[in-house]
Coordinates of C-alpha atoms and ligand atoms in Angstrom, one line a residue:
X224 CA -6.1 20.4 -10.9
X225 CA -2.4 22.4 -10.4
X226 CA -0.3 21.0 -13.0
X227 CA 2.1 18.9 -10.6
X228 CA 5.2 16.4 -12.2
X229 CA 3.3 14.0 -9.1
X230 CA -0.4 14.0 -8.3
X231 CA -1.0 12.9 -5.0
X232 CA -4.7 11.3 -4.1
X233 CA -5.6 10.9 -0.5
X234 CA -9.4 9.5 1.9
X235 CA -9.5 10.3 4.8
X236 CA -9.2 7.3 7.2
X237 CA -11.8 5.6 8.4
X238 CA -12.8 4.5 12.2
X239 CA -12.5 1.0 12.7
X240 CA -15.2 0.5 15.1
X241 CA -17.3 1.0 12.3
X242 CA -18.1 -1.6 9.6
X243 CA -17.6 0.0 6.0
X244 CA -20.3 1.8 4.1
X245 CA -21.6 3.1 1.0
X246 CA -20.6 6.6 2.8
X247 CA -16.0 5.5 3.3
X248 CA -16.9 3.0 -0.1
X249 CA -18.1 6.3 -2.0
X250 CA -15.2 8.4 -1.4
X251 CA -12.5 6.0 -1.8
X252 CA -14.3 5.6 -5.0
X253 CA -13.5 8.7 -6.1
X254 CA -10.6 9.5 -5.4
X255 CA -9.9 6.0 -7.2
X256 CA -11.3 7.0 -10.0
X257 CA -9.2 10.7 -10.3
X258 CA -6.2 8.5 -9.8
X259 CA -6.9 6.8 -12.5
X260 CA -7.9 9.9 -14.5
X261 CA -5.1 10.9 -14.0
X262 CA -3.1 7.5 -14.3
X263 CA -4.1 7.9 -17.8
X264 CA -3.3 11.7 -18.5
X265 CA 0.4 11.2 -17.5
X266 CA 0.7 8.1 -18.8
X267 CA 1.7 6.8 -15.6
X268 CA 2.4 2.9 -15.3
X269 CA 4.8 2.0 -12.5
X270 CA 4.9 -1.6 -13.3
X271 CA 5.1 -1.8 -17.1
X272 CA 7.5 0.9 -17.5
X273 CA 9.3 0.2 -14.5
X274 CA 9.5 4.2 -14.1
X275 CA 8.0 5.3 -11.0
X276 CA 4.5 6.6 -11.0
X277 CA 3.4 9.4 -10.9
X278 CA 0.4 9.2 -9.0
X279 CA -0.1 8.9 -5.6
X280 CA -3.3 7.4 -3.8
X281 CA -3.6 6.6 -0.4
X282 CA -6.1 5.8 1.9
X283 CA -6.4 4.3 5.2
X284 CA -7.6 3.6 8.7
X285 CA -8.0 5.7 12.7
X286 CA -6.7 3.4 14.8
X287 CA -6.8 5.4 17.8
X288 CA -10.2 6.3 18.9
X289 CA -11.3 5.3 22.1
X290 CA -14.5 3.5 20.6
X291 CA -11.6 1.3 20.0
X292 CA -11.5 -0.1 23.1
X293 CA -15.1 0.3 23.8
X294 CA -16.1 -2.1 21.2
X295 CA -13.1 -4.2 21.3
X296 CA -14.2 -5.1 25.2
X297 CA -17.8 -5.7 23.8
X298 CA -16.7 -8.3 22.0
X299 CA -13.8 -9.7 24.3
X300 CA -11.2 -8.6 21.5
X301 CA -8.2 -6.1 22.3
X302 CA -7.6 -3.0 21.1
X303 CA -5.4 -4.2 18.5
X304 CA -6.9 -7.8 17.9
X305 CA -11.0 -5.7 17.1
X306 CA -8.4 -2.8 14.8
X307 CA -6.5 -5.9 12.9
X308 CA -10.2 -7.2 11.6
X309 CA -11.7 -4.1 11.2
X310 CA -8.9 -2.7 8.7
X311 CA -8.8 -6.5 7.3
X312 CA -12.4 -5.7 6.3
X313 CA -12.1 -1.9 5.5
X314 CA -8.8 -3.4 3.0
X315 CA -11.6 -6.5 1.8
X316 CA -14.4 -3.5 1.2
X317 CA -12.2 -1.6 -1.4
X318 CA -10.7 -4.5 -2.9
X319 CA -14.0 -5.4 -4.2
X320 CA -14.8 -1.9 -5.5
X321 CA -11.4 -2.1 -7.1
X322 CA -10.5 0.6 -6.3
X323 CA -6.5 0.8 -7.0
X324 CA -4.8 2.7 -4.4
X325 CA -0.8 2.3 -3.9
X326 CA -0.7 1.7 -0.1
X327 CA -3.2 1.0 3.2
X328 CA -2.0 2.8 6.2
X329 CA -3.8 1.6 9.5
X330 CA -2.4 4.6 12.4
X331 CA -0.9 2.0 14.4
X332 CA 2.0 1.3 12.3
X333 CA 5.4 2.1 13.3
X334 CA 5.9 3.9 10.4
X335 CA 3.2 6.4 11.3
X336 CA 3.5 6.6 14.6
X337 CA 6.9 7.4 14.7
X338 CA 6.9 10.3 12.8
X339 CA 4.0 11.9 15.0
X340 CA 6.5 11.4 17.3
X341 CA 8.6 13.3 15.1
X342 CA 6.1 16.4 13.8
X343 CA 4.7 17.0 18.0
X344 CA 8.3 16.9 18.6
X345 CA 9.6 19.5 15.8
X346 CA 6.3 21.4 16.5
X347 CA 7.4 21.2 19.9
X348 CA 10.6 22.8 19.0
X349 CA 9.1 25.8 17.3
X350 CA 7.0 27.3 20.0
X351 CA 4.1 25.8 18.5
X352 CA 3.0 23.6 21.1
X353 CA 2.1 24.5 25.2
X354 CA 1.1 22.9 28.8
X355 CA -2.8 25.0 29.5
X356 CA -5.4 24.4 31.3
X357 CA -8.5 23.1 29.4
X358 CA -12.2 23.5 30.3
X359 CA -14.5 22.5 27.5
X360 CA -16.9 20.1 25.6
X361 CA -16.1 17.0 24.2
X362 CA -18.1 15.5 21.8
X363 CA -17.4 11.6 22.7
X364 CA -19.1 10.1 19.2
X365 CA -16.8 12.5 16.4
X366 CA -13.9 12.4 19.1
X367 CA -14.1 16.3 18.9
X368 CA -14.1 19.0 21.3
X369 CA -16.4 22.1 21.0
X370 CA -15.7 25.4 22.3
X371 CA -17.9 27.1 24.8
X372 CA -20.1 29.2 22.2
X373 CA -20.3 26.3 20.0
X374 CA -21.2 24.3 22.9
X375 CA -24.4 26.6 23.7
X376 CA -24.6 26.8 20.1
X377 CA -25.4 23.0 19.9
X378 CA -27.4 22.8 22.7
X379 CA -24.7 20.6 24.9
X380 CA -25.5 17.3 22.4
X381 CA -22.9 16.8 19.1
X382 CA -24.4 18.2 16.5
X383 CA -23.3 15.3 14.5
X384 CA -25.3 12.3 16.6
X385 CA -27.8 14.1 18.9
X386 CA -25.4 12.2 22.4
X387 CA -24.7 14.7 25.0
X388 CA -21.7 16.5 25.1
X389 CA -19.7 15.7 28.1
X390 CA -18.0 19.0 30.2
X391 CA -14.2 18.6 30.3
X392 CA -11.9 20.1 33.0
X393 CA -7.7 18.5 32.3
X394 CA -4.4 19.7 31.6
X395 CA -3.3 19.7 28.1
X396 CA -0.9 20.0 25.4
X397 CA -2.1 23.4 23.1
X398 CA -1.5 24.1 19.5
X399 CA -1.3 27.7 18.9
X400 CA -4.1 27.6 16.2
X401 CA -5.2 31.0 16.3
X402 CA -1.6 31.8 15.6
X403 CA -2.2 30.8 12.0
X404 CA -5.5 33.1 12.1
X405 CA -3.9 35.8 9.6
X406 CA -2.1 33.1 7.5
X407 CA -5.2 30.6 7.2
X408 CA -7.3 33.7 5.7
X409 CA -4.5 35.1 3.4
X410 CA -4.4 31.3 1.6
X411 CA -7.9 30.8 1.6
X412 CA -7.7 34.5 -0.3
X413 CA -4.6 32.9 -2.9
X414 CA -6.3 29.9 -3.7
X415 CA -9.6 29.6 -4.5
X416 CA -9.5 26.4 -5.2
X417 CA -8.4 25.5 -1.7
X418 CA -11.4 24.0 0.1
X419 CA -14.5 22.9 -2.9
X420 CA -17.0 23.1 -3.4
X421 CA -17.2 26.6 -3.2
X422 CA -20.8 26.3 -0.3
X423 CA -18.4 24.6 1.6
X424 CA -15.6 27.3 1.2
X425 CA -17.9 29.9 2.2
X426 CA -18.9 27.6 5.5
X427 CA -15.4 27.9 6.5
X428 CA -14.7 31.5 5.8
X429 CA -18.0 32.4 7.6
X430 CA -16.1 31.2 10.3
X431 CA -13.4 31.8 9.8
X432 CA -13.9 35.3 10.7
X433 CA -15.2 33.6 14.5
X434 CA -11.9 33.8 15.1
X435 CA -9.3 31.2 15.7
X436 CA -8.7 29.8 19.5
X437 CA -6.1 27.0 20.6
X438 CA -6.6 24.1 20.9
X439 CA -6.2 20.5 23.3
X440 CA -4.2 18.4 21.1
X441 CA -3.5 15.9 24.0
X442 CA -5.7 14.1 26.0
X443 CA -4.5 12.3 29.5
X444 CA -3.6 9.3 30.3
X445 CA -5.0 7.9 33.6
X446 CA -6.3 5.2 35.6
X447 CA -9.3 4.1 32.8
X448 CA -7.9 1.4 29.8
X449 CA -9.4 3.7 27.5
X450 CA -7.5 6.2 27.7
X451 CA -4.5 4.1 27.1
X452 CA -4.7 3.6 24.3
X453 CA -2.9 6.1 21.6
X454 CA 0.9 7.4 21.2
X455 CA 1.8 9.5 24.0
X456 CA 2.8 12.4 24.2
X457 CA 7.0 12.8 23.8
X458 CA 8.3 13.5 27.1
X459 CA 5.6 12.7 29.2
X460 CA 3.4 9.4 29.2
X461 CA 0.9 11.1 31.0
X462 CA -0.5 12.0 28.0
X463 CA -1.2 11.0 24.5
X464 CA -1.9 12.5 22.0
X465 CA -5.5 13.6 20.2
X466 CA -6.0 11.6 18.0
X467 CA -7.7 13.9 15.4
X468 CA -4.0 15.3 15.2
X469 CA -2.3 12.0 15.1
X470 CA -5.3 10.9 12.1
X471 CA -4.3 13.5 9.8
X472 CA -0.7 13.7 10.0
X473 CA -0.6 9.9 8.1
X474 CA -0.7 12.3 5.3
X475 CA 1.9 13.4 5.3
X476 CA 4.0 10.5 7.4
X477 CA 3.2 7.8 4.0
X478 CA 4.9 9.9 1.9
X479 CA 7.2 11.7 4.2
X480 CA 10.3 8.9 3.3
X481 CA 12.8 9.3 0.3
X482 CA 11.4 7.4 -2.0
X483 CA 8.0 8.6 -2.1
X484 CA 8.7 12.5 -1.1
X485 CA 8.3 13.8 -4.6
X486 CA 4.8 13.7 -3.9
X487 CA 4.1 16.2 -1.5
X488 CA 2.0 18.3 -1.4
X489 CA -1.3 16.2 -1.2
X490 CA -3.6 17.3 -5.3
X491 CA -6.9 16.9 -3.4
X492 CA -7.6 15.4 0.2
X493 CA -10.9 14.3 -0.3
X494 CA -13.4 14.2 2.6
X495 CA -17.4 14.8 3.2
X496 CA -18.8 18.0 5.1
X497 CA -18.4 16.3 8.6
X498 CA -14.3 16.8 8.5
X499 CA -14.3 19.5 7.4
X500 CA -13.0 22.3 10.0
X501 CA -9.9 19.6 10.6
X502 CA -8.6 19.9 7.0
X503 CA -9.4 23.5 5.9
X504 CA -8.3 24.8 9.4
X505 CA -6.8 22.6 11.1
X506 CA -4.3 20.8 9.0
X507 CA -3.7 23.4 6.7
X508 CA -2.8 25.2 10.2
X509 CA -0.5 22.1 11.6
X510 CA 1.5 22.5 8.4
X511 CA 2.4 26.1 8.0
X512 CA 3.4 25.6 12.1
X513 CA 6.2 23.2 10.7
X514 CA 7.2 25.0 7.1
X515 CA 5.5 22.2 4.9
X516 CA 3.7 22.9 1.4
X517 CA 0.1 23.3 2.1
X518 CA -2.2 20.4 -0.5
X519 CA -3.8 22.2 -3.3
X520 CA -7.2 20.9 -2.2
X521 CA -9.7 20.1 -0.2
X522 CA -12.7 18.3 -1.7
X523 CA -15.9 18.5 0.5
X524 CA -18.2 15.9 -0.6
X525 CA -22.3 16.0 0.3
X526 CA -23.7 13.1 2.3
X527 CA -25.2 9.8 1.1
X528 CA -28.8 9.3 2.6
X529 CA -31.5 7.6 2.2
X530 CA -35.5 8.2 1.8
X531 CA -33.9 11.5 2.6
X532 CA -32.9 11.0 5.6
X533 CA -29.6 10.6 7.6
X534 CA -28.0 7.2 7.3
X535 CA -27.2 6.6 10.9
X536 CA -26.9 2.7 13.5
X537 CA -30.0 3.8 15.5
X538 CA -32.7 4.3 12.8
X539 CA -30.6 0.9 10.6
X540 CA -31.1 2.3 7.1
X541 CA -27.0 2.0 6.1
X542 CA -26.4 1.1 3.2
X543 CA -24.2 -1.6 4.5
X544 CA -21.7 -3.1 2.1
X545 CA -23.3 -7.0 1.5
X546 CA -26.3 -4.9 -0.7
X547 CA -23.3 -3.4 -2.6
X548 CA -22.5 -6.5 -3.6
X549 CA -25.9 -7.6 -4.0
X550 CA -25.9 -4.0 -6.6
X551 CA -22.7 -5.5 -8.2
X552 CA -23.5 -9.0 -8.4
X553 CA -27.0 -8.2 -10.2
X554 CA -25.5 -5.4 -12.4
X555 CA -21.8 -5.3 -12.3
X556 CA -19.2 -4.0 -10.4
X557 CA -19.1 -1.1 -13.2
X558 CA -22.8 -0.4 -13.6
X559 CA -22.6 0.9 -9.3
X560 CA -19.0 2.3 -10.0
X561 CA -21.0 4.7 -12.8
X562 CA -24.0 5.3 -10.4
X563 CA -22.1 6.3 -7.3
X564 CA -19.6 8.6 -9.0
X565 CA -22.2 9.8 -11.5
X566 CA -25.2 10.1 -9.1
X567 CA -23.4 10.3 -5.8
X568 CA -23.0 14.0 -3.6
X569 CA -20.1 15.1 -5.1
X570 CA -21.3 18.8 -5.1
X571 CA -22.7 20.4 -1.6
X572 CA -26.4 18.6 -2.5
X573 CA -26.5 15.5 0.1
X574 CA -27.9 12.1 -2.4
X575 CA -29.8 9.6 -2.0
X576 CA -29.1 6.1 -2.6
X577 CA -32.4 5.2 -5.3
X578 CA -33.0 1.5 -6.1
X579 CA -35.3 3.5 -9.1
X580 CA -32.8 6.2 -10.1
X581 CA -29.8 3.3 -10.0
X582 CA -31.7 1.0 -13.0
X583 CA -32.6 4.3 -14.9
X584 CA -29.9 5.0 -14.9
X585 CA -28.8 2.2 -15.9
X586 CA -30.5 2.1 -18.3
X587 CA -30.0 5.1 -19.8
X588 CA -26.6 5.5 -19.5
X589 CA -25.0 1.7 -20.3
X590 CA -27.3 -0.5 -21.3
X591 CA -29.2 1.5 -24.0
X592 CA -26.2 3.7 -23.5
X593 CA -22.6 2.9 -24.2
X594 CA -23.8 -0.6 -24.2
X595 CA -26.4 -1.2 -27.0
X596 CA -23.8 1.6 -28.9
X597 CA -21.1 -0.8 -28.8
X598 CA -23.4 -3.7 -29.6
X599 CA -25.2 -1.5 -32.7
X600 CA -21.7 -0.6 -34.3
X601 CA -20.1 -4.2 -33.5
X602 CA -22.8 -5.8 -35.4
X603 CA -23.1 -4.3 -38.7
X604 CA -19.5 -4.5 -39.2
X605 CA -19.7 -7.5 -38.9
X606 CA -22.4 -8.1 -41.2
X607 CA -21.3 -5.8 -43.4
X608 CA -17.3 -6.0 -43.3
X609 CA -17.2 -9.7 -42.1
X610 CA -16.4 -8.2 -38.4
X611 CA -13.1 -6.0 -40.1
X612 CA -12.9 -2.8 -40.1
X613 CA -13.7 -1.5 -43.7
X614 CA -11.3 0.8 -45.3
X615 CA -12.3 4.0 -44.6
X616 CA -11.9 8.1 -46.2
X617 CA -9.8 9.7 -43.2
X618 CA -11.6 13.1 -44.8
X619 CA -15.1 11.7 -44.3
X620 CA -14.6 10.7 -40.9
X621 CA -12.3 13.5 -39.7
X622 CA -14.9 16.1 -40.7
X623 CA -17.7 14.3 -38.7
X624 CA -16.2 15.3 -35.5
X625 CA -15.1 17.8 -35.6
X626 CA -18.2 18.9 -37.1
X627 CA -20.6 17.1 -34.1
X628 CA -17.6 16.3 -31.1
X629 CA -14.4 17.7 -31.4
X630 CA -15.0 19.5 -28.0
X631 CA -16.2 16.1 -26.0
X632 CA -11.9 15.5 -25.2
X633 CA -11.6 19.3 -24.5
X634 CA -14.8 18.7 -22.4
X635 CA -13.8 15.9 -20.5
X636 CA -9.6 16.9 -19.8
X637 CA -11.2 20.5 -18.3
X638 CA -14.3 18.9 -16.2
X639 CA -11.9 16.1 -14.8
X640 CA -9.1 18.4 -13.9
X641 CA -11.7 20.5 -11.6
X642 CA -12.8 17.4 -10.1
X643 CA -16.6 17.5 -11.7
X644 CA -16.7 13.7 -12.1
X645 CA -19.7 14.0 -13.2
X646 CA -19.6 16.3 -15.3
X647 CA -16.4 14.4 -17.2
X648 CA -18.1 11.9 -17.0
X649 CA -21.2 13.5 -19.3
X650 CA -18.8 14.5 -21.6
X651 CA -17.6 11.1 -22.7
X652 CA -21.6 10.0 -22.7
X653 CA -22.1 13.0 -25.4
X654 CA -20.0 10.9 -27.5
X655 CA -22.4 7.7 -27.3
X656 CA -25.0 10.0 -28.5
X657 CA -23.0 10.8 -31.4
X658 CA -23.0 8.0 -32.5
X659 CA -26.6 7.5 -32.1
X660 CA -27.3 10.3 -33.7
X661 CA -25.6 9.3 -36.5
X662 CA -26.6 6.2 -36.9
X663 CA -30.8 7.5 -36.9
X664 CA -29.2 10.8 -39.8
X665 CA -27.4 8.6 -42.1
X666 CA -29.0 5.0 -41.3
X667 CA -25.5 3.0 -42.5
X668 CA -28.7 -0.7 -42.9
X669 CA -30.6 1.2 -44.9
X670 CA -28.0 2.6 -46.9
X671 CA -26.4 -0.8 -46.4
X672 CA -29.1 -2.7 -48.6
X673 CA -26.7 -1.6 -51.8
X674 CA -23.8 -2.3 -51.4
X675 CA -22.1 -1.6 -54.6
X676 CA -23.9 1.3 -54.6
X677 CA -23.2 2.9 -51.1
X678 CA -20.3 -0.1 -49.3
X679 CA -18.1 3.5 -49.1
X680 CA -20.5 5.8 -47.6
X681 CA -21.8 2.1 -44.9
X682 CA -17.1 2.2 -44.7
X683 CA -16.4 5.5 -43.2
X684 CA -20.2 5.6 -41.1
X685 CA -19.3 2.4 -39.2
X686 CA -14.7 3.5 -39.0
X687 CA -16.8 6.9 -37.5
X688 CA -18.5 5.7 -35.2
X689 CA -16.4 2.6 -34.7
X690 CA -13.7 5.5 -33.4
X691 CA -15.4 7.9 -31.7
X692 CA -16.9 5.1 -29.3
X693 CA -12.7 3.5 -28.8
X694 CA -12.1 7.3 -27.5
X695 CA -15.6 7.4 -25.8
X696 CA -14.2 3.8 -24.1
X697 CA -11.1 5.8 -23.0
X698 CA -12.5 9.1 -21.0
X699 CA -15.2 5.8 -19.5
X700 CA -12.5 4.0 -18.1
X701 CA -11.6 5.5 -14.9
X702 CA -15.2 4.9 -14.2
X703 CA -15.5 1.4 -16.1
X704 CA -12.2 0.0 -15.9
X705 CA -13.3 -3.7 -15.5
X706 CA -16.4 -3.5 -19.0
X707 CA -14.2 -1.3 -21.0
X708 CA -11.0 -3.3 -20.8
X709 CA -13.8 -6.0 -22.6
X710 CA -14.5 -3.6 -24.9
X711 CA -10.8 -2.8 -25.7
X712 CA -10.4 -7.3 -26.1
X713 CA -13.5 -7.8 -27.7
X714 CA -12.4 -4.7 -30.8
X715 CA -8.3 -4.8 -30.5
X716 CA -7.6 -1.9 -29.5
X717 CA -6.2 -2.7 -25.5
X718 CA -4.1 1.2 -25.1
X719 CA -0.4 0.4 -24.7
X720 CA 0.5 0.7 -21.6
X721 CA 1.3 4.5 -20.4
X722 CA 0.2 5.8 -23.2
X723 CA -0.7 9.0 -22.6
X724 CA -4.7 10.0 -22.3
X725 CA -4.4 12.9 -25.4
X726 CA -2.6 10.6 -27.8
X727 CA -5.2 7.6 -25.9
X728 CA -7.7 10.1 -27.4
X729 CA -6.5 11.7 -30.7
X730 CA -9.1 11.3 -32.6
X731 CA -8.3 9.0 -35.9
X732 CA -4.3 9.0 -34.8
X733 CA -1.5 7.3 -34.1
X734 CA -4.0 4.3 -31.8
X735 CA -7.2 4.3 -33.9
X736 CA -8.6 1.4 -35.1
X737 CA -7.7 1.4 -38.5
X738 CA -8.9 -0.8 -41.9
X739 CA -8.6 -5.2 -40.9
X740 CA -8.9 -5.0 -37.3
X741 CA -11.1 -7.2 -36.0
X742 CA -14.4 -5.9 -34.0
X743 CA -15.5 -9.1 -32.9
X744 CA -19.1 -8.5 -31.8
X745 CA -19.1 -10.1 -27.9
X746 CA -21.5 -10.4 -25.5
X747 CA -23.7 -7.1 -24.5
X748 CA -21.7 -4.8 -22.3
X749 CA -24.7 -4.1 -20.0
X750 CA -27.6 -6.3 -20.0
X751 CA -30.8 -4.0 -19.9
X752 CA -32.8 -4.0 -16.4
X753 CA -36.1 -4.4 -15.8
X754 CA -37.2 -1.5 -13.6
X755 CA -40.2 -3.8 -12.3
X756 CA -37.6 -5.9 -10.0
X757 CA -36.9 -5.6 -6.6
X758 CA -34.2 -4.5 -5.6
X759 CA -31.2 -6.6 -4.9
X760 CA -30.6 -7.6 -1.5
Ligands
MSP804 N1 -10.3 9.0 11.6 C1 -11.9 10.3 11.1 C2 -11.7 10.8 10.0 C3 -9.5 11.3 10.0 S1 -8.6 11.7 8.6 C4 -7.5 12.5 9.0 C5 -13.4 10.1 10.3 N2 -13.4 8.3 10.3 S2 -15.6 8.0 9.9 O1 -14.8 6.7 9.6 O2 -15.9 8.5 10.7 O3 -14.9 8.6 7.6 C6 -16.0 9.8 7.9 C7 -15.8 9.9 6.3 O4 -16.4 8.3 5.6 C8 -17.0 10.7 5.6 O5 -16.4 12.4 6.0 C9 -16.7 10.7 3.5 O6 -15.5 10.4 3.3 C10 -17.2 9.2 4.8 N3 -19.2 8.6 4.6 C11 -19.2 8.3 6.3 N4 -20.4 8.8 5.8 C12 -20.9 8.9 4.9 C13 -22.4 9.5 4.2 N5 -23.6 9.0 4.5 N6 -22.1 10.0 2.5 C14 -21.3 10.3 2.3 N7 -19.7 9.5 2.8 C15 -20.2 9.4 4.6 O7 -14.0 11.1 9.8

């Protein structure tokens, strides 16, 4: 992502008619890990230093969909009561996932609705909105309008849910999307990372070539109570603003204030492939019409699936929040975060949620990886040096680092800044492997049998290991903040708030482990898991 002083990161705002599940938690987790990475990179710690933060991470709920009215009625509550109840569920789910969002927007809040009205008025003033006749198809399950051609191609059923499309003939306000075709194309050409991954970018470019039609941005208000839910068009109470237009504006409305305006434009909108067109075409066109800067990147990941099949209500195969909680309870929340981030559908390919894979990754990366490596090193420091970092020879450890591990930090930075989180954590994990290799190669436990002769060498080896683990732990912390904090406590190397990542990751630099520093053995960070055990539920 381009280097800017401020980094603004968003997730989709989720429909409140559903309960949160793995999909919602996953996208919000990607945003959380990215936000934590950028806070670390910039040394941005608002609360600790009193400085204005440099990172702003937003999530929230999309509440004006028709489905809210129908679900509320089915539960004998009002739409806003239903929205309150479910928005609270999303807040709880993201708190459980330890997501560090700076704000949570609900589209029923005044701070949002008042801004939406102002944006619509502005678009009207600029001549980008007109009243016209809409004849076409509506996908009620997705709240999405389809053109005649698209509807025909989809055999007149929803391409996402398979439910029949509904024919619509109505007067609507339209947004002049067609006027932005060339500008959008030019923007894509100039900004190769505007939509990621590449496969998704090509998909949008392909559709763009097919031409753009103006889109309805309002729906008629009738006697039907469903049609009364939403924000009314300015000066025309017979129309309400189409829920998608209302929802997209959340990204702008929340930071369009004197205190937050420096965050605009967003560094990345994390979304999944289902809502790509809205974010890659309609949203940028609206922003162009408003004369606002465009987000740097729309990152559209693939889907979590189960046994190769899409998760859906009808199949009842969602990985629910309860399942996620059971995994966190058994293996720790950070292990769950690790599995989701490193094995998830971040690229263009769907990922299967599999218990066998979870256990394999947990054992390989965590129990036998960072966990075991940190235990081995602290145990030896305890045994041979009474739990204190010994006097070591800087030149020895620097040489070892330079020859085996020095590329890990730059690889991590490059991958994380290109939003390839799995590759970033792979670079961090490679340091753990380097430590294991150093131990197997040099066998400090054998050398230690004659400390008189080999004491200095053992000291060098263990100091090098401990310092490499410290650096790995900093890089792993955006994914596993709690476990790494536990390690820092035990090793007496809690990073000073506000210290930027590159400074913290300087090997044998100002924040390095020091001779005499107490390194407590502590409990194992991750207990080994038995692959034969049944999945938690
Ligand atoms: N309200 C709209 C978004 C408006 S944004 C201005 C919406 N909401 S949603 O509740 O349906 O959430 C869709 C998003 O949830 C996806 O884009 C993705 O981020 C996440 N996921 C839902 N199911 C998913 C999977 N099976 N796998 C991964 N993430 C998916 O659309």
